[in-house]
PDB file of C-alpha atoms in Angstrom:
ATOM      1  CA  MET D   1       0.248  -0.151  -0.153  1.00 67.00           C
ATOM      2  CA  ALA D   2       1.035   3.387  -0.608  1.00 76.00           C
ATOM      3  CA  ILE D   3       0.122   6.857   0.697  1.00 80.00           C
ATOM      4  CA  LEU D   4       0.030   9.445  -1.560  1.00 71.00           C
ATOM      5  CA  SER D   5       0.453  13.205  -1.228  1.00 72.00           C
ATOM      6  CA  LYS D   6      -2.923  15.377  -2.377  1.00 70.00           C
ATOM      7  CA  ASP D   7      -2.352  16.822  -5.651  1.00 66.00           C
ATOM      8  CA  THR D   8      -2.729  20.415  -5.194  1.00 67.00           C
ATOM      9  CA  THR D   9      -2.060  21.309  -8.451  1.00 69.00           C
ATOM     10  CA  LYS D  10      -5.080  20.220  -9.673  1.00 82.00           C
ATOM     11  CA  LYS D  11      -7.731  23.154 -10.923  1.00 89.00           C
ATOM     12  CA  GLN D  12     -11.655  23.129 -10.452  1.00 93.00           C
ATOM     13  CA  VAL D  13     -13.571  22.395 -13.270  1.00 95.00           C
ATOM     14  CA  ILE D  14     -16.814  24.112 -13.678  1.00 96.00           C
ATOM     15  CA  ASP D  15     -19.308  22.679 -16.491  1.00 96.00           C
ATOM     16  CA  LEU D  16     -20.885  25.553 -18.082  1.00 96.00           C
ATOM     17  CA  THR D  17     -23.260  23.049 -19.742  1.00 95.00           C
ATOM     18  CA  GLY D  18     -24.693  21.904 -16.274  1.00 94.00           C
ATOM     19  CA  PRO D  19     -26.101  23.884 -13.320  1.00 93.00           C
ATOM     20  CA  GLN D  20     -23.071  25.319 -12.414  1.00 94.00           C
ATOM     21  CA  GLY D  21     -22.631  27.136 -16.076  1.00 94.00           C
ATOM     22  CA  ASN D  22     -25.335  29.483 -15.006  1.00 95.00           C
ATOM     23  CA  ALA D  23     -24.829  33.168 -14.465  1.00 97.00           C
ATOM     24  CA  TYR D  24     -25.927  33.348 -11.111  1.00 97.00           C
ATOM     25  CA  PHE D  25     -23.624  30.648  -9.999  1.00 97.00           C
ATOM     26  CA  LEU D  26     -20.085  32.112 -12.249  1.00 98.00           C
ATOM     27  CA  LEU D  27     -21.100  35.547 -10.057  1.00 98.00           C
ATOM     28  CA  GLY D  28     -21.616  33.404  -6.967  1.00 98.00           C
ATOM     29  CA  THR D  29     -18.335  32.164  -7.630  1.00 97.00           C
ATOM     30  CA  ALA D  30     -16.465  35.139  -8.487  1.00 98.00           C
ATOM     31  CA  SER D  31     -17.792  36.851  -5.448  1.00 98.00           C
ATOM     32  CA  ASN D  32     -16.563  34.170  -3.097  1.00 98.00           C
ATOM     33  CA  LEU D  33     -13.091  34.112  -4.661  1.00 97.00           C
ATOM     34  CA  CYS D  34     -12.503  37.959  -4.522  1.00 98.00           C
ATOM     35  CA  LYS D  35     -13.677  37.598  -1.249  1.00 97.00           C
ATOM     36  CA  GLN D  36     -10.711  35.043  -0.579  1.00 96.00           C
ATOM     37  CA  LEU D  37      -8.213  36.904  -3.215  1.00 96.00           C
ATOM     38  CA  ASP D  38      -8.851  39.963  -1.576  1.00 97.00           C
ATOM     39  CA  MET D  39      -9.320  41.532  -4.855  1.00 97.00           C
ATOM     40  CA  ASP D  40     -12.040  44.544  -5.457  1.00 97.00           C
ATOM     41  CA  GLU D  41     -15.211  42.386  -5.527  1.00 97.00           C
ATOM     42  CA  GLU D  42     -17.602  45.409  -6.985  1.00 97.00           C
ATOM     43  CA  SER D  43     -15.670  46.001  -9.835  1.00 98.00           C
ATOM     44  CA  VAL D  44     -15.083  42.235 -10.799  1.00 98.00           C
ATOM     45  CA  LEU D  45     -18.602  41.884 -10.518  1.00 98.00           C
ATOM     46  CA  GLU D  46     -19.576  45.119 -12.305  1.00 98.00           C
ATOM     47  CA  GLU D  47     -16.903  44.197 -15.416  1.00 98.00           C
ATOM     48  CA  MET D  48     -18.740  40.567 -15.670  1.00 98.00           C
ATOM     49  CA  LYS D  49     -21.875  41.624 -16.135  1.00 98.00           C
ATOM     50  CA  SER D  50     -21.556  44.537 -18.345  1.00 97.00           C
ATOM     51  CA  GLY D  51     -22.250  42.796 -21.211  1.00 97.00           C
ATOM     52  CA  GLY D  52     -23.904  39.568 -22.236  1.00 97.00           C
ATOM     53  CA  TYR D  53     -23.393  35.870 -21.291  1.00 97.00           C
ATOM     54  CA  GLY D  54     -19.997  35.571 -23.118  1.00 97.00           C
ATOM     55  CA  ASN D  55     -18.369  38.579 -21.649  1.00 98.00           C
ATOM     56  CA  LEU D  56     -19.613  37.169 -18.248  1.00 98.00           C
ATOM     57  CA  ILE D  57     -17.827  33.887 -18.939  1.00 97.00           C
ATOM     58  CA  ASN D  58     -14.405  35.608 -20.769  1.00 97.00           C
ATOM     59  CA  THR D  59     -14.024  38.323 -17.645  1.00 98.00           C
ATOM     60  CA  PHE D  60     -14.226  35.303 -15.240  1.00 98.00           C
ATOM     61  CA  ASP D  61     -11.819  33.233 -17.017  1.00 97.00           C
ATOM     62  CA  ASN D  62      -9.483  36.023 -16.936  1.00 98.00           C
ATOM     63  CA  TYR D  63      -9.752  36.751 -13.574  1.00 98.00           C
ATOM     64  CA  PHE D  64     -10.014  33.323 -11.996  1.00 97.00           C
ATOM     65  CA  GLY D  65      -8.749  31.276 -15.273  1.00 96.00           C
ATOM     66  CA  SER D  66      -5.645  30.306 -13.591  1.00 95.00           C
ATOM     67  CA  ILE D  67      -7.387  28.550 -10.823  1.00 95.00           C
ATOM     68  CA  ILE D  68     -10.570  26.986 -12.571  1.00 96.00           C
ATOM     69  CA  ASP D  69     -10.920  25.582 -16.079  1.00 96.00           C
ATOM     70  CA  LEU D  70     -14.489  26.301 -17.555  1.00 96.00           C
ATOM     71  CA  GLU D  71     -15.827  23.278 -20.150  1.00 96.00           C
ATOM     72  CA  ARG D  72     -18.318  23.567 -22.340  1.00 91.00           C
TER      73      ARG D  72
END
């Protein structure tokens, strides 16, 4: 038997075709991440809401793509 270390380099994945892909879930996730990462939550959410769904996804990816992967 081997005891393996937990792989902390894996990114979280959000499936945009499932229930986590709706705008409200993504905005809530972004809000939580902003608080955890000490980012300006208001400006990030405002930028995400400044266009359509494509803008929301692209903005989310720009800010959080290094820690969360979005799947279609």
